Amino acid sequence: MARLTVSAVPVLTDNYVWLIRDSETGETAAVDPSVAAPVLEAAAAEGLRITQVLNTHWHPDHTGGNVGIKEATGCTITAPAEARRVSQVDRVVAEGDRVTIVGAEAVVWDIPAHTAGHIAYYFEDERMIFVGDTMFAMGCGRLFEGTAEQMYANMQRIAALPGDVRIYCGHEYTLANAHFAEHAEPGNAAVRQRLEEAKSLRDQGKITLPTTVAEERETNPFVRATNSQDFARLRAEKDSFR
Ligand SMILES: [Zn+2]
């Protein structure tokens, strides 16, 4: 098995670009590069060689760095078909495709709703999944190109993974999501505790991710919704929650 480690490059306001590296060879994949320069700088500073870019969906804050990184490194770009509207793509993938990423294998999931072609990359052996803007710590993505039914199914599918699977999300939204979760479930002690942890981490300027499947089952109101109607009500409430 490849010895993979994952680190975050914080970019733009609250995006994370994830670097998946083989710690023996320095071979690296960049997930959802919003921009090229900070990602290339972070890789250079650590002696990493970016050979692959992976996109979860077409949004420019997840694909804007694709071409710049490819020009600098000659990497291959793997993405859902929808990303072709904004970027060159070398390999289009969809549900069930298996991709080898710096020596490890990931299976692609179609998880539409935030965008119509949104995908996730699940590394079963490494116990990690890259979910883009579909699930966040204690929250979920907005429904730009899909339905509450689809997003509810995505939540249930991710939550059915083993509890120790780490979930890598596209944005640092945890604190705002924790405030909404407390509003949605005022009696949930795990939510209360996680809100305090998120406050403390953010006060120190620290990242709150990745999260885990087990933590989301305990604290994510969108995962804990009992059915798609309940989910839809929560999602609509969150859209206007301040
Ligand atoms: Zn997005």
PDB file of C-alpha atoms and ligand atoms in Angstrom:
ATOM      1  CA  MET A   1       0.000   0.000   0.000  1.00  0.00           C
ATOM      2  CA  ALA A   2       1.236   3.477  -0.792  1.00  0.00           C
ATOM      3  CA  ARG A   3       2.142   5.570   2.198  1.00  0.00           C
ATOM      4  CA  LEU A   4      -0.157   8.486   1.670  1.00  0.00           C
ATOM      5  CA  THR A   5      -0.368  11.589   3.773  1.00  0.00           C
ATOM      6  CA  VAL A   6      -2.676  14.509   3.189  1.00  0.00           C
ATOM      7  CA  SER A   7      -2.131  18.190   3.884  1.00  0.00           C
ATOM      8  CA  ALA A   8      -4.146  21.330   3.242  1.00  0.00           C
ATOM      9  CA  VAL A   9      -3.239  24.457   1.298  1.00  0.00           C
ATOM     10  CA  PRO A  10      -5.638  27.206   2.421  1.00  0.00           C
ATOM     11  CA  VAL A  11      -6.515  29.511  -0.503  1.00  0.00           C
ATOM     12  CA  LEU A  12      -9.015  32.267  -1.362  1.00  0.00           C
ATOM     13  CA  THR A  13     -11.358  33.067   1.559  1.00  0.00           C
ATOM     14  CA  ASP A  14     -12.038  29.603   2.933  1.00  0.00           C
ATOM     15  CA  ASN A  15     -11.105  26.984   0.316  1.00  0.00           C
ATOM     16  CA  TYR A  16      -8.792  24.075   0.971  1.00  0.00           C
ATOM     17  CA  VAL A  17      -6.704  22.458  -1.743  1.00  0.00           C
ATOM     18  CA  TRP A  18      -5.720  18.995  -0.532  1.00  0.00           C
ATOM     19  CA  LEU A  19      -2.292  17.580  -1.353  1.00  0.00           C
ATOM     20  CA  ILE A  20      -2.169  13.769  -1.281  1.00  0.00           C
ATOM     21  CA  ARG A  21       1.426  12.662  -1.250  1.00  0.00           C
ATOM     22  CA  ASP A  22       3.320   9.403  -1.300  1.00  0.00           C
ATOM     23  CA  SER A  23       5.715  10.185   1.508  1.00  0.00           C
ATOM     24  CA  GLU A  24       8.385   7.896   0.074  1.00  0.00           C
ATOM     25  CA  THR A  25       8.537   9.284  -3.459  1.00  0.00           C
ATOM     26  CA  GLY A  26       7.138  12.812  -3.029  1.00  0.00           C
ATOM     27  CA  GLU A  27       4.656  12.100  -5.820  1.00  0.00           C
ATOM     28  CA  THR A  28       1.588  14.216  -5.144  1.00  0.00           C
ATOM     29  CA  ALA A  29      -1.982  14.765  -6.271  1.00  0.00           C
ATOM     30  CA  ALA A  30      -3.688  18.138  -5.778  1.00  0.00           C
ATOM     31  CA  VAL A  31      -7.434  17.972  -5.135  1.00  0.00           C
ATOM     32  CA  ASP A  32      -9.610  20.897  -6.270  1.00  0.00           C
ATOM     33  CA  PRO A  33      -6.948  23.547  -6.897  1.00  0.00           C
ATOM     34  CA  SER A  34      -8.734  26.900  -6.842  1.00  0.00           C
ATOM     35  CA  VAL A  35      -5.583  28.673  -7.953  1.00  0.00           C
ATOM     36  CA  ALA A  36      -2.183  27.470  -9.139  1.00  0.00           C
ATOM     37  CA  ALA A  37       0.517  29.631  -7.548  1.00  0.00           C
ATOM     38  CA  PRO A  38      -0.011  28.910  -3.828  1.00  0.00           C
ATOM     39  CA  VAL A  39      -0.347  25.196  -4.575  1.00  0.00           C
ATOM     40  CA  LEU A  40       2.864  25.110  -6.609  1.00  0.00           C
ATOM     41  CA  GLU A  41       4.647  27.099  -3.889  1.00  0.00           C
ATOM     42  CA  ALA A  42       3.444  24.756  -1.138  1.00  0.00           C
ATOM     43  CA  ALA A  43       4.551  21.736  -3.158  1.00  0.00           C
ATOM     44  CA  ALA A  44       7.959  23.260  -3.906  1.00  0.00           C
ATOM     45  CA  ALA A  45       8.506  24.178  -0.262  1.00  0.00           C
ATOM     46  CA  GLU A  46       8.051  20.543   0.723  1.00  0.00           C
ATOM     47  CA  GLY A  47       9.874  18.979  -2.204  1.00  0.00           C
ATOM     48  CA  LEU A  48       6.696  17.481  -3.681  1.00  0.00           C
ATOM     49  CA  ARG A  49       6.165  16.582  -7.315  1.00  0.00           C
ATOM     50  CA  ILE A  50       2.584  17.157  -8.463  1.00  0.00           C
ATOM     51  CA  THR A  51       1.720  14.485 -11.020  1.00  0.00           C
ATOM     52  CA  GLN A  52      -2.053  14.633 -10.817  1.00  0.00           C
ATOM     53  CA  VAL A  53      -4.918  17.042 -10.319  1.00  0.00           C
ATOM     54  CA  LEU A  54      -8.310  15.745  -9.217  1.00  0.00           C
ATOM     55  CA  ASN A  55     -11.506  17.784  -9.390  1.00  0.00           C
ATOM     56  CA  THR A  56     -14.750  17.014  -7.585  1.00  0.00           C
ATOM     57  CA  HIS A  57     -16.921  19.456  -9.567  1.00  0.00           C
ATOM     58  CA  TRP A  58     -16.768  22.230 -12.121  1.00  0.00           C
ATOM     59  CA  HIS A  59     -16.967  25.331  -9.894  1.00  0.00           C
ATOM     60  CA  PRO A  60     -14.105  27.747 -10.607  1.00  0.00           C
ATOM     61  CA  ASP A  61     -12.981  27.795  -6.970  1.00  0.00           C
ATOM     62  CA  HIS A  62     -12.237  24.069  -7.407  1.00  0.00           C
ATOM     63  CA  THR A  63     -10.771  24.093 -10.924  1.00  0.00           C
ATOM     64  CA  GLY A  64      -9.223  27.542 -11.453  1.00  0.00           C
ATOM     65  CA  GLY A  65      -5.678  26.281 -10.844  1.00  0.00           C
ATOM     66  CA  ASN A  66      -5.895  23.227 -13.107  1.00  0.00           C
ATOM     67  CA  VAL A  67      -4.236  24.608 -16.202  1.00  0.00           C
ATOM     68  CA  GLY A  68      -1.573  26.600 -14.359  1.00  0.00           C
ATOM     69  CA  ILE A  69      -0.520  23.495 -12.435  1.00  0.00           C
ATOM     70  CA  LYS A  70      -0.554  21.395 -15.591  1.00  0.00           C
ATOM     71  CA  GLU A  71       1.602  23.918 -17.438  1.00  0.00           C
ATOM     72  CA  ALA A  72       4.103  23.984 -14.572  1.00  0.00           C
ATOM     73  CA  THR A  73       4.249  20.245 -13.881  1.00  0.00           C
ATOM     74  CA  GLY A  74       2.834  18.301 -16.845  1.00  0.00           C
ATOM     75  CA  CYS A  75       0.366  16.611 -14.475  1.00  0.00           C
ATOM     76  CA  THR A  76      -2.757  14.813 -15.656  1.00  0.00           C
ATOM     77  CA  ILE A  77      -6.173  16.239 -14.773  1.00  0.00           C
ATOM     78  CA  THR A  78      -8.929  13.824 -13.689  1.00  0.00           C
ATOM     79  CA  ALA A  79     -12.415  15.265 -13.348  1.00  0.00           C
ATOM     80  CA  PRO A  80     -16.129  14.750 -13.926  1.00  0.00           C
ATOM     81  CA  ALA A  81     -17.296  15.574 -17.471  1.00  0.00           C
ATOM     82  CA  GLU A  82     -18.889  18.820 -16.300  1.00  0.00           C
ATOM     83  CA  ALA A  83     -15.418  20.275 -15.559  1.00  0.00           C
ATOM     84  CA  ARG A  84     -14.714  20.416 -19.305  1.00  0.00           C
ATOM     85  CA  ARG A  85     -16.817  23.573 -19.477  1.00  0.00           C
ATOM     86  CA  VAL A  86     -14.096  25.442 -17.535  1.00  0.00           C
ATOM     87  CA  SER A  87     -10.889  23.433 -17.927  1.00  0.00           C
ATOM     88  CA  GLN A  88      -8.874  21.021 -19.950  1.00  0.00           C
ATOM     89  CA  VAL A  89      -9.513  17.492 -18.609  1.00  0.00           C
ATOM     90  CA  ASP A  90      -7.305  14.490 -19.439  1.00  0.00           C
ATOM     91  CA  ARG A  91      -9.467  11.801 -17.904  1.00  0.00           C
ATOM     92  CA  VAL A  92     -13.210  12.027 -17.382  1.00  0.00           C
ATOM     93  CA  VAL A  93     -14.502   9.787 -14.589  1.00  0.00           C
ATOM     94  CA  ALA A  94     -17.897   8.808 -13.176  1.00  0.00           C
ATOM     95  CA  GLU A  95     -19.552   6.364 -10.785  1.00  0.00           C
ATOM     96  CA  GLY A  96     -17.631   3.133 -10.347  1.00  0.00           C
ATOM     97  CA  ASP A  97     -14.466   4.211 -12.175  1.00  0.00           C
ATOM     98  CA  ARG A  98     -11.264   3.279 -10.415  1.00  0.00           C
ATOM     99  CA  VAL A  99      -8.388   5.691 -10.519  1.00  0.00           C
ATOM    100  CA  THR A 100      -4.840   5.113  -9.362  1.00  0.00           C
ATOM    101  CA  ILE A 101      -3.629   8.152  -7.483  1.00  0.00           C
ATOM    102  CA  VAL A 102      -0.010   8.300  -6.385  1.00  0.00           C
ATOM    103  CA  GLY A 103       0.049   4.522  -6.076  1.00  0.00           C
ATOM    104  CA  ALA A 104      -3.275   4.101  -4.293  1.00  0.00           C
ATOM    105  CA  GLU A 105      -6.672   3.257  -5.707  1.00  0.00           C
ATOM    106  CA  ALA A 106      -9.777   5.375  -5.355  1.00  0.00           C
ATOM    107  CA  VAL A 107     -13.261   4.582  -6.555  1.00  0.00           C
ATOM    108  CA  VAL A 108     -15.386   7.390  -7.970  1.00  0.00           C
ATOM    109  CA  TRP A 109     -18.869   8.095  -6.649  1.00  0.00           C
ATOM    110  CA  ASP A 110     -21.474  10.225  -8.399  1.00  0.00           C
ATOM    111  CA  ILE A 111     -22.929  12.505  -5.725  1.00  0.00           C
ATOM    112  CA  PRO A 112     -25.002  15.077  -7.628  1.00  0.00           C
ATOM    113  CA  ALA A 113     -26.911  18.013  -6.092  1.00  0.00           C
ATOM    114  CA  HIS A 114     -24.394  20.795  -5.368  1.00  0.00           C
ATOM    115  CA  THR A 115     -23.616  20.480  -9.072  1.00  0.00           C
ATOM    116  CA  ALA A 116     -25.217  18.017 -11.475  1.00  0.00           C
ATOM    117  CA  GLY A 117     -21.964  16.125 -12.070  1.00  0.00           C
ATOM    118  CA  HIS A 118     -20.355  16.333  -8.633  1.00  0.00           C
ATOM    119  CA  ILE A 119     -18.182  13.324  -7.750  1.00  0.00           C
ATOM    120  CA  ALA A 120     -16.242  12.015  -4.743  1.00  0.00           C
ATOM    121  CA  TYR A 121     -13.010  10.015  -4.607  1.00  0.00           C
ATOM    122  CA  TYR A 122     -13.134   7.219  -2.035  1.00  0.00           C
ATOM    123  CA  PHE A 123      -9.857   5.569  -1.000  1.00  0.00           C
ATOM    124  CA  GLU A 124     -11.166   2.467   0.705  1.00  0.00           C
ATOM    125  CA  ASP A 125      -7.818   1.047   1.842  1.00  0.00           C
ATOM    126  CA  GLU A 126      -6.607   4.420   3.102  1.00  0.00           C
ATOM    127  CA  ARG A 127      -9.927   5.118   4.821  1.00  0.00           C
ATOM    128  CA  MET A 128     -10.448   8.541   3.302  1.00  0.00           C
ATOM    129  CA  ILE A 129     -12.903  10.275   0.977  1.00  0.00           C
ATOM    130  CA  PHE A 130     -12.717  13.606  -0.849  1.00  0.00           C
ATOM    131  CA  VAL A 131     -16.200  15.047  -1.059  1.00  0.00           C
ATOM    132  CA  GLY A 132     -15.700  18.582  -2.441  1.00  0.00           C
ATOM    133  CA  ASP A 133     -18.718  20.752  -1.652  1.00  0.00           C
ATOM    134  CA  THR A 134     -21.178  17.928  -0.960  1.00  0.00           C
ATOM    135  CA  MET A 135     -20.596  17.337   2.750  1.00  0.00           C
ATOM    136  CA  PHE A 136     -18.895  19.727   5.147  1.00  0.00           C
ATOM    137  CA  ALA A 137     -18.046  19.225   8.794  1.00  0.00           C
ATOM    138  CA  MET A 138     -21.472  19.546  10.487  1.00  0.00           C
ATOM    139  CA  GLY A 139     -23.032  20.712   7.219  1.00  0.00           C
ATOM    140  CA  CYS A 140     -23.703  20.104   3.549  1.00  0.00           C
ATOM    141  CA  GLY A 141     -23.365  21.931   0.252  1.00  0.00           C
ATOM    142  CA  ARG A 142     -25.986  24.144  -1.289  1.00  0.00           C
ATOM    143  CA  LEU A 143     -28.345  22.657  -3.865  1.00  0.00           C
ATOM    144  CA  PHE A 144     -27.336  24.568  -6.985  1.00  0.00           C
ATOM    145  CA  GLU A 145     -28.007  21.900  -9.616  1.00  0.00           C
ATOM    146  CA  GLY A 146     -29.924  19.149  -7.856  1.00  0.00           C
ATOM    147  CA  THR A 147     -32.619  18.187  -5.394  1.00  0.00           C
ATOM    148  CA  ALA A 148     -32.943  17.680  -1.655  1.00  0.00           C
ATOM    149  CA  GLU A 149     -33.672  14.005  -2.373  1.00  0.00           C
ATOM    150  CA  GLN A 150     -30.334  13.642  -4.158  1.00  0.00           C
ATOM    151  CA  MET A 151     -28.400  15.431  -1.439  1.00  0.00           C
ATOM    152  CA  TYR A 152     -30.114  13.460   1.306  1.00  0.00           C
ATOM    153  CA  ALA A 153     -29.087  10.251  -0.489  1.00  0.00           C
ATOM    154  CA  ASN A 154     -25.502  11.555  -0.674  1.00  0.00           C
ATOM    155  CA  MET A 155     -25.488  12.231   3.082  1.00  0.00           C
ATOM    156  CA  GLN A 156     -26.781   8.744   3.791  1.00  0.00           C
ATOM    157  CA  ARG A 157     -24.276   7.136   1.454  1.00  0.00           C
ATOM    158  CA  ILE A 158     -21.276   8.876   3.008  1.00  0.00           C
ATOM    159  CA  ALA A 159     -22.569   8.272   6.528  1.00  0.00           C
ATOM    160  CA  ALA A 160     -22.822   4.536   5.791  1.00  0.00           C
ATOM    161  CA  LEU A 161     -19.031   4.282   5.385  1.00  0.00           C
ATOM    162  CA  PRO A 162     -16.983   2.919   8.308  1.00  0.00           C
ATOM    163  CA  GLY A 163     -16.832   5.414  11.176  1.00  0.00           C
ATOM    164  CA  ASP A 164     -13.060   5.891  10.963  1.00  0.00           C
ATOM    165  CA  VAL A 165     -13.110   7.106   7.333  1.00  0.00           C
ATOM    166  CA  ARG A 166     -11.722  10.652   7.180  1.00  0.00           C
ATOM    167  CA  ILE A 167     -13.773  13.131   5.157  1.00  0.00           C
ATOM    168  CA  TYR A 168     -11.909  15.872   3.283  1.00  0.00           C
ATOM    169  CA  CYS A 169     -14.185  18.801   2.416  1.00  0.00           C
ATOM    170  CA  GLY A 170     -13.662  21.797   0.147  1.00  0.00           C
ATOM    171  CA  HIS A 171     -14.166  24.640   2.614  1.00  0.00           C
ATOM    172  CA  GLU A 172     -13.554  25.753   6.195  1.00  0.00           C
ATOM    173  CA  TYR A 173     -17.209  26.168   7.162  1.00  0.00           C
ATOM    174  CA  THR A 174     -17.208  24.224  10.431  1.00  0.00           C
ATOM    175  CA  LEU A 175     -17.813  27.050  12.886  1.00  0.00           C
ATOM    176  CA  ALA A 176     -20.772  28.538  11.002  1.00  0.00           C
ATOM    177  CA  ASN A 177     -22.167  25.031  10.502  1.00  0.00           C
ATOM    178  CA  ALA A 178     -21.753  24.303  14.224  1.00  0.00           C
ATOM    179  CA  HIS A 179     -23.845  27.351  15.105  1.00  0.00           C
ATOM    180  CA  PHE A 180     -26.595  26.126  12.808  1.00  0.00           C
ATOM    181  CA  ALA A 181     -26.316  22.575  14.166  1.00  0.00           C
ATOM    182  CA  GLU A 182     -26.782  23.875  17.692  1.00  0.00           C
ATOM    183  CA  HIS A 183     -29.862  25.774  16.530  1.00  0.00           C
ATOM    184  CA  ALA A 184     -31.198  22.644  14.809  1.00  0.00           C
ATOM    185  CA  GLU A 185     -30.444  20.293  17.709  1.00  0.00           C
ATOM    186  CA  PRO A 186     -30.239  22.370  20.903  1.00  0.00           C
ATOM    187  CA  GLY A 187     -30.141  19.288  23.138  1.00  0.00           C
ATOM    188  CA  ASN A 188     -27.258  17.533  21.348  1.00  0.00           C
ATOM    189  CA  ALA A 189     -24.260  17.502  23.720  1.00  0.00           C
ATOM    190  CA  ALA A 190     -21.879  16.297  20.988  1.00  0.00           C
ATOM    191  CA  VAL A 191     -22.838  19.316  18.855  1.00  0.00           C
ATOM    192  CA  ARG A 192     -22.293  21.656  21.809  1.00  0.00           C
ATOM    193  CA  GLN A 193     -18.859  20.196  22.475  1.00  0.00           C
ATOM    194  CA  ARG A 194     -17.848  20.335  18.838  1.00  0.00           C
ATOM    195  CA  LEU A 195     -18.951  23.967  18.587  1.00  0.00           C
ATOM    196  CA  GLU A 196     -16.567  24.805  21.438  1.00  0.00           C
ATOM    197  CA  GLU A 197     -13.754  22.839  19.774  1.00  0.00           C
ATOM    198  CA  ALA A 198     -14.329  24.614  16.457  1.00  0.00           C
ATOM    199  CA  LYS A 199     -14.308  28.021  18.168  1.00  0.00           C
ATOM    200  CA  SER A 200     -11.058  27.212  19.911  1.00  0.00           C
ATOM    201  CA  LEU A 201      -9.376  25.927  16.729  1.00  0.00           C
ATOM    202  CA  ARG A 202     -10.487  28.911  14.660  1.00  0.00           C
ATOM    203  CA  ASP A 203      -9.423  31.372  17.375  1.00  0.00           C
ATOM    204  CA  GLN A 204      -5.952  29.883  16.969  1.00  0.00           C
ATOM    205  CA  GLY A 205      -6.188  30.085  13.174  1.00  0.00           C
ATOM    206  CA  LYS A 206      -6.150  26.285  12.912  1.00  0.00           C
ATOM    207  CA  ILE A 207      -7.915  24.025  10.425  1.00  0.00           C
ATOM    208  CA  THR A 208     -10.911  21.994  11.660  1.00  0.00           C
ATOM    209  CA  LEU A 209     -10.663  19.313   8.955  1.00  0.00           C
ATOM    210  CA  PRO A 210     -10.654  16.506   8.061  1.00  0.00           C
ATOM    211  CA  THR A 211     -13.711  15.255   9.850  1.00  0.00           C
ATOM    212  CA  THR A 212     -14.745  11.604  10.197  1.00  0.00           C
ATOM    213  CA  VAL A 213     -17.848   9.627   9.361  1.00  0.00           C
ATOM    214  CA  ALA A 214     -18.355   8.862  13.073  1.00  0.00           C
ATOM    215  CA  GLU A 215     -18.230  12.573  14.008  1.00  0.00           C
ATOM    216  CA  GLU A 216     -20.705  13.488  11.270  1.00  0.00           C
ATOM    217  CA  ARG A 217     -23.160  10.834  12.406  1.00  0.00           C
ATOM    218  CA  GLU A 218     -23.132  12.458  15.860  1.00  0.00           C
ATOM    219  CA  THR A 219     -23.108  16.145  14.959  1.00  0.00           C
ATOM    220  CA  ASN A 220     -24.233  16.816  11.371  1.00  0.00           C
ATOM    221  CA  PRO A 221     -27.955  17.716  11.260  1.00  0.00           C
ATOM    222  CA  PHE A 222     -28.078  16.962   7.523  1.00  0.00           C
ATOM    223  CA  VAL A 223     -26.777  13.441   8.119  1.00  0.00           C
ATOM    224  CA  ARG A 224     -29.109  13.049  11.082  1.00  0.00           C
ATOM    225  CA  ALA A 225     -32.198  14.151   9.144  1.00  0.00           C
ATOM    226  CA  THR A 226     -34.746  11.346   9.303  1.00  0.00           C
ATOM    227  CA  ASN A 227     -35.913  11.588   5.687  1.00  0.00           C
ATOM    228  CA  SER A 228     -35.576  13.772   2.604  1.00  0.00           C
ATOM    229  CA  GLN A 229     -38.438  16.079   3.682  1.00  0.00           C
ATOM    230  CA  ASP A 230     -36.736  16.688   7.013  1.00  0.00           C
ATOM    231  CA  PHE A 231     -33.480  17.268   5.122  1.00  0.00           C
ATOM    232  CA  ALA A 232     -35.156  19.736   2.725  1.00  0.00           C
ATOM    233  CA  ARG A 233     -36.613  21.717   5.639  1.00  0.00           C
ATOM    234  CA  LEU A 234     -33.173  21.939   7.305  1.00  0.00           C
ATOM    235  CA  ARG A 235     -31.445  22.923   4.070  1.00  0.00           C
ATOM    236  CA  ALA A 236     -33.964  25.720   3.430  1.00  0.00           C
ATOM    237  CA  GLU A 237     -33.600  26.931   7.012  1.00  0.00           C
ATOM    238  CA  LYS A 238     -29.797  26.952   6.765  1.00  0.00           C
ATOM    239  CA  ASP A 239     -29.948  28.981   3.528  1.00  0.00           C
ATOM    240  CA  SER A 240     -31.283  31.955   5.497  1.00  0.00           C
ATOM    241  CA  PHE A 241     -29.664  31.244   8.902  1.00  0.00           C
ATOM    242  CA  ARG A 242     -27.459  33.997  10.332  1.00  0.00           C
TER     243      ARG A 242
HETATM  244 ZN    ZN B   1     -18.839  24.359  -5.271  1.00  0.00          ZN
END
